[in-house]
Short mmCIF file of C-alpha atoms in Angstrom, two decimals:
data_model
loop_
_atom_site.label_atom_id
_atom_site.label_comp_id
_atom_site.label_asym_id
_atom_site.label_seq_id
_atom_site.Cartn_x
_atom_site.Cartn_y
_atom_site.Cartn_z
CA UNK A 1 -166.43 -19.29 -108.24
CA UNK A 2 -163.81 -20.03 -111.21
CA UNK A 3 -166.09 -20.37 -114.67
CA UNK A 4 -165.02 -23.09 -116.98
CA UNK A 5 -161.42 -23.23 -117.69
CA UNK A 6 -159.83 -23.89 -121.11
CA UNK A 7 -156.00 -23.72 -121.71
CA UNK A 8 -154.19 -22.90 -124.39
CA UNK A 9 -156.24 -20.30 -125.56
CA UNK A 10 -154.56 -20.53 -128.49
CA UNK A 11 -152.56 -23.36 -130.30
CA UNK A 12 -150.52 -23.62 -133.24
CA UNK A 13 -149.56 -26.81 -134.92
CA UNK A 14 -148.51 -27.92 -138.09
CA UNK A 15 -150.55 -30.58 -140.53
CA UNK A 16 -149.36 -33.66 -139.12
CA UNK A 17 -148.98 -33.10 -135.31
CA UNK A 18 -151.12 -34.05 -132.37
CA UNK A 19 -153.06 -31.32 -130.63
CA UNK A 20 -154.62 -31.60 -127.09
CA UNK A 21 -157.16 -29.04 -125.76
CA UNK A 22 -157.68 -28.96 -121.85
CA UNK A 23 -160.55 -27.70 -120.16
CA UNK A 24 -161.50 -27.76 -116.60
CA UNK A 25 -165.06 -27.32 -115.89
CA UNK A 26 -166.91 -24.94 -113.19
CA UNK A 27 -166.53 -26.19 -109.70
CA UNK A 28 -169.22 -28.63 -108.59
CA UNK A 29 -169.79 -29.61 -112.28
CA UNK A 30 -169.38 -33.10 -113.53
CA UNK A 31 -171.17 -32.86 -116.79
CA UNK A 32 -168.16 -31.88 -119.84
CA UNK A 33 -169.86 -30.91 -123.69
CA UNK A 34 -167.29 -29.97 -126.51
CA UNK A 35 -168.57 -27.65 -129.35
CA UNK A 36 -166.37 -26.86 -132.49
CA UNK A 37 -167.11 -23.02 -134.10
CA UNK A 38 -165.82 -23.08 -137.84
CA UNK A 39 -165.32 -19.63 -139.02
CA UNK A 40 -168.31 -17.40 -139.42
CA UNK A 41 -170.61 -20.43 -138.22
CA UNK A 42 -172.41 -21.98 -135.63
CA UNK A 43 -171.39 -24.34 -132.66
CA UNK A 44 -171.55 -28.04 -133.59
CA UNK A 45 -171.80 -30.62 -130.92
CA UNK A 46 -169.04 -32.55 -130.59
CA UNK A 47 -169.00 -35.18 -127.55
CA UNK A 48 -170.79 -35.42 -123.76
CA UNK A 49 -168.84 -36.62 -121.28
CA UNK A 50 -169.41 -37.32 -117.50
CA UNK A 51 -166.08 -38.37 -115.17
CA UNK A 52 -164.59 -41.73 -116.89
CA UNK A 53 -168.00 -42.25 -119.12
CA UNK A 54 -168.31 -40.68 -122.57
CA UNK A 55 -171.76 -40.36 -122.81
CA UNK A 56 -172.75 -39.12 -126.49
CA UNK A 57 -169.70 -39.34 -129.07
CA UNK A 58 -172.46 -38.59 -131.95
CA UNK A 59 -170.72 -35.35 -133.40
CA UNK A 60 -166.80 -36.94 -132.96
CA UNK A 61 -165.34 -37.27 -136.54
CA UNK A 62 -164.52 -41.49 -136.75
CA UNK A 63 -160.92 -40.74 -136.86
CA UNK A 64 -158.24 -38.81 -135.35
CA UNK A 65 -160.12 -37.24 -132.63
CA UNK A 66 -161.05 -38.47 -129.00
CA UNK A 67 -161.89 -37.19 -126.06
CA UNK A 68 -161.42 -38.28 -122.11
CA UNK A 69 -162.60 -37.19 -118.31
CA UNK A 70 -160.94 -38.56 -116.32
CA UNK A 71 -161.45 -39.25 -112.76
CA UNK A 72 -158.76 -36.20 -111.66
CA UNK A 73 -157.79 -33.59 -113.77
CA UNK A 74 -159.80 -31.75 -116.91
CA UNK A 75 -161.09 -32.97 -119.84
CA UNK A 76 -158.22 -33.53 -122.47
CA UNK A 77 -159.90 -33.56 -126.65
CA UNK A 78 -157.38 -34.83 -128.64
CA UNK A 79 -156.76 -34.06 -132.34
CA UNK A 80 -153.78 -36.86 -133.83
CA UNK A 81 -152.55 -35.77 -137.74
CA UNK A 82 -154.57 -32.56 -137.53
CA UNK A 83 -154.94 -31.31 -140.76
CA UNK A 84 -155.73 -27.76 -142.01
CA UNK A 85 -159.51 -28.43 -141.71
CA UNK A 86 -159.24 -28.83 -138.03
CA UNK A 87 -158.57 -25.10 -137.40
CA UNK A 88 -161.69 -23.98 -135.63
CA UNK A 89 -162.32 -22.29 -132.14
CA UNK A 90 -163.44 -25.39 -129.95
CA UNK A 91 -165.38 -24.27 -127.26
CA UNK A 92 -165.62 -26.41 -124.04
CA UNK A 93 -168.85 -26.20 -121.71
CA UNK A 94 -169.91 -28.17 -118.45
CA UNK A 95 -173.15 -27.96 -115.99
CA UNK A 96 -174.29 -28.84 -112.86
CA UNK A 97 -176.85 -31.63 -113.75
CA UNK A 98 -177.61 -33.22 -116.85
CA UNK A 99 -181.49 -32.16 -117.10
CA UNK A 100 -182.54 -30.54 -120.54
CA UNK A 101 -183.22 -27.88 -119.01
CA UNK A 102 -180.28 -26.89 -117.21
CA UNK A 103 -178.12 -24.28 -119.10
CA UNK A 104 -174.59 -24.88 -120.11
CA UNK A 105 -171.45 -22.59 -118.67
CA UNK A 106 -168.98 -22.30 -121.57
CA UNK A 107 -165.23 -21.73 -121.41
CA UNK A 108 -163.75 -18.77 -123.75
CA UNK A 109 -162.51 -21.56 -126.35
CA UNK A 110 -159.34 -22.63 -127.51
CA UNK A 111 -158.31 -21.43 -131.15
CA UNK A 112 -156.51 -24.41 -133.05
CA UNK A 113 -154.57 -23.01 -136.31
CA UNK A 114 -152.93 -25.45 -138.44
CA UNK A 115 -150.25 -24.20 -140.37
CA UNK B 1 -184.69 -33.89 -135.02
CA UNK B 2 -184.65 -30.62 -133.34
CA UNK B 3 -183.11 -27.52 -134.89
CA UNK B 4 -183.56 -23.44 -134.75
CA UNK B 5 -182.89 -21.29 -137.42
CA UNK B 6 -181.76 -17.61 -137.40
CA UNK B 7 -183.30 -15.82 -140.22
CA UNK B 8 -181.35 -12.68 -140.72
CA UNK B 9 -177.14 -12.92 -140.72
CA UNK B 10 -176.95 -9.28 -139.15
CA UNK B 11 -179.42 -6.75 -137.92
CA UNK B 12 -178.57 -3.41 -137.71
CA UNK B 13 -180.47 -1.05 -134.34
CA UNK B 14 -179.60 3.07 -133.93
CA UNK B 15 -178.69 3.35 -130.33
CA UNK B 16 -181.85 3.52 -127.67
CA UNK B 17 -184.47 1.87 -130.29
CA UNK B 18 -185.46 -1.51 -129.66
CA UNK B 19 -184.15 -4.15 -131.09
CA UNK B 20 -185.03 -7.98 -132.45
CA UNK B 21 -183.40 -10.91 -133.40
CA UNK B 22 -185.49 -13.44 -135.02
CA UNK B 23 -185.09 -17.38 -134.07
CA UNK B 24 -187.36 -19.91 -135.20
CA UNK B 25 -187.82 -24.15 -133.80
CA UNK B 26 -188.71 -27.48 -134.62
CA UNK B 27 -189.48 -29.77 -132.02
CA UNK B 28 -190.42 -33.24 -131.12
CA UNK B 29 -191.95 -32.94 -127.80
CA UNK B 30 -191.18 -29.87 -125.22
CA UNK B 31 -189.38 -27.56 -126.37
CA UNK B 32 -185.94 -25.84 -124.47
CA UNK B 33 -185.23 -23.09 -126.33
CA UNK B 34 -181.83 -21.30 -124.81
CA UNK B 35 -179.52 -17.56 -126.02
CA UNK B 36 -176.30 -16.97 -125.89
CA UNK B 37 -174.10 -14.20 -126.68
CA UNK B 38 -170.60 -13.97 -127.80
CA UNK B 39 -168.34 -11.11 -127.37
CA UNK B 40 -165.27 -11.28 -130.60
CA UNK B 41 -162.71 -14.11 -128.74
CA UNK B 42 -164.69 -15.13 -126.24
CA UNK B 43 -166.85 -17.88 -125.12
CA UNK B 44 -170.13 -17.88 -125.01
CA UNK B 45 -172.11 -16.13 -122.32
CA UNK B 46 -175.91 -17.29 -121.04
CA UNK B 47 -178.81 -14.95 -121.56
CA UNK B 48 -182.01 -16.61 -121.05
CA UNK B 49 -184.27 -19.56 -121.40
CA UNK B 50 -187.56 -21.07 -121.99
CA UNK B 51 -188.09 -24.34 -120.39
CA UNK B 52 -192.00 -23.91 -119.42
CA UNK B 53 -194.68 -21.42 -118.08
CA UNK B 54 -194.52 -17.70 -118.78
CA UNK B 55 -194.30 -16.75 -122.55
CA UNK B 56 -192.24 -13.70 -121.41
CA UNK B 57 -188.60 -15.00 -120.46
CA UNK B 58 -186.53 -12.03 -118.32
CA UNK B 59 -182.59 -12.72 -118.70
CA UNK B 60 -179.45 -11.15 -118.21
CA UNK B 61 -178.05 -7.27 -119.28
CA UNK B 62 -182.02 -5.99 -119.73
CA UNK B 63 -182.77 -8.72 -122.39
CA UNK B 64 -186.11 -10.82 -122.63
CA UNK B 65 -187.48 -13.42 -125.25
CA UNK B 66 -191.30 -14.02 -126.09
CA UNK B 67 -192.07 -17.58 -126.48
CA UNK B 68 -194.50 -18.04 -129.58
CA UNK B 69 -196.09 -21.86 -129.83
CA UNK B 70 -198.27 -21.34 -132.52
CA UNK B 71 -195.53 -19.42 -134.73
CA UNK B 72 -192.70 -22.12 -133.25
CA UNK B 73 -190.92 -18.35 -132.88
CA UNK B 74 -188.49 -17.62 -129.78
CA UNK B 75 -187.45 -13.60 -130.60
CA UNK B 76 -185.49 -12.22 -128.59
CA UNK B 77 -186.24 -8.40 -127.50
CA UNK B 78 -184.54 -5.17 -125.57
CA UNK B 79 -186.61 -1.85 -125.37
CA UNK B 80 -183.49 -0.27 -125.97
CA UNK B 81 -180.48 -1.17 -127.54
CA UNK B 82 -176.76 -0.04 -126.27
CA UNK B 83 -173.18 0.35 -128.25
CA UNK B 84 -172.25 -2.33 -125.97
CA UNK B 85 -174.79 -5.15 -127.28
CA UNK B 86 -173.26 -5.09 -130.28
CA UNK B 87 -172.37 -9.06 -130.53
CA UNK B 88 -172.97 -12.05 -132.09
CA UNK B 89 -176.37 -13.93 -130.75
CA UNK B 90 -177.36 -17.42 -130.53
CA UNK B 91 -180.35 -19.31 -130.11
CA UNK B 92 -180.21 -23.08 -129.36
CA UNK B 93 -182.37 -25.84 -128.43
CA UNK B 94 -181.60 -28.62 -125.90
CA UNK B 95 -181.57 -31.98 -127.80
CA UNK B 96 -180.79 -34.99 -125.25
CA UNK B 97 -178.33 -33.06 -123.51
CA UNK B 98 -176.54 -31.42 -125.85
CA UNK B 99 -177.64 -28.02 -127.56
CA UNK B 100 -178.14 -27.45 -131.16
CA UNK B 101 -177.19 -24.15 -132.42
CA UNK B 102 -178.55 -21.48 -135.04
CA UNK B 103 -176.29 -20.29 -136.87
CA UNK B 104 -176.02 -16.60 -135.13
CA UNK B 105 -177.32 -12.84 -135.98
CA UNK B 106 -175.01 -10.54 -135.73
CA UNK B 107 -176.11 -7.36 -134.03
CA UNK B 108 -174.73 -4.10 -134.75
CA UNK B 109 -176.26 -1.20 -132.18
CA UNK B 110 -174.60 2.26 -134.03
CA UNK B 111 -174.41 5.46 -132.12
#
């Protein structure tokens, strides 16, 4: 059983170009959570998603960034104008059910630099 | 609003001793207390959590956590530490679906 999926694993952009991170969750699982890992510092929530439905957008800067799950495919975030602030490690994670309780699978990240 | 905190930024274990690293809630209502572990470029691997019942959580790679309601304190333990645990840990607490992080320990387990 394939974990969760993220591709690229790394990504280079310069300030002003669009970046899109991909991730595929575990088989079975329909529940998709981005985190965002800043240099030397914790995982910040980001955005829930379930297929076609965000769910919680609460961590989502207001501009620039969105994210989708869409009926087929992975989940695509999407970074327009990144800017050098945006380099992090952004983590993708997805579980089986959506209980509090249930632990999260996380994907090995993606690693946005912007030049 | 729920949150843990992470005392210590690095702890520091001789090989075979055991080891601790300190994490610390607040709660409103039940708390789901989760670790993680992450190996340099990777993601982030499950170890254990509390969700109710025993105080004494048994996870992954020989690794437990004590559940402490009265201290708000979720340590988590090994009898004794290996070259290989050397990584940075995580505790986090469910928060309507989504986890809130501390802000790591890193553990350094020296020959």
């Amino acid at each position: 059983n394939a974990g969760v999926m993220q591709n690229p694993r790394h990504l280079v952009r310069r300030r002003g170009q669009e970046a899109r991170l991909r991730c595929s969750p575990m088989k079975g699982h329909s529940h998709v959570y981005w985190y965002r890992q800043l240099p030397e510092e914790g995982l910040k929530f980001m955005v829930y998603l379930q297929k076609e439905n965000i769910i919680d957008e609460s961590g989502m800067p207001k501009e620039r960034f969105s994210a989708e799950f869409p009926k087929e495919g992975p989940s695509i975030l999407r970074i327009q104008q990144v800017v050098r602030g945006d380099s992090a490690a952004y983590f993708c994670a997805s579980s089986e059910l959506a209980g509090d309780y249930n632990e999260q699978f996380f994907g090995p990240g993606t690693r946005l630099t912007v030049l | 609003a729920q949150s843990v905190a992470q005392p210590e930024d690095q702890v520091n274990v001789a090989e075979g001793n055991p080891l601790t690293v300190k994490c610390t809630y607040s709660v409103s209502g039940n708390p789901y207390l989760f670790w993680y572990v992450q190996y340099p470029n990777r993601g982030l691997q499950f170890l254990l959590k509390y969700i109710t019942g025993d105080n004494l959580v048994k996870g992954s790679y020989g690794f437990e956590a004590e559940f402490n309601k009265s201290q708000t304190s979720f340590h988590l333990k090994k009898p004794s530490a290996l070259v290989s645990d050397s990584a940075l840990y995580f505790c986090a607490v469910r928060d309507t679906r989504k986890l809130i992080f501390g802000a790591g320990t890193r553990l350094a387990v020296h020959p």
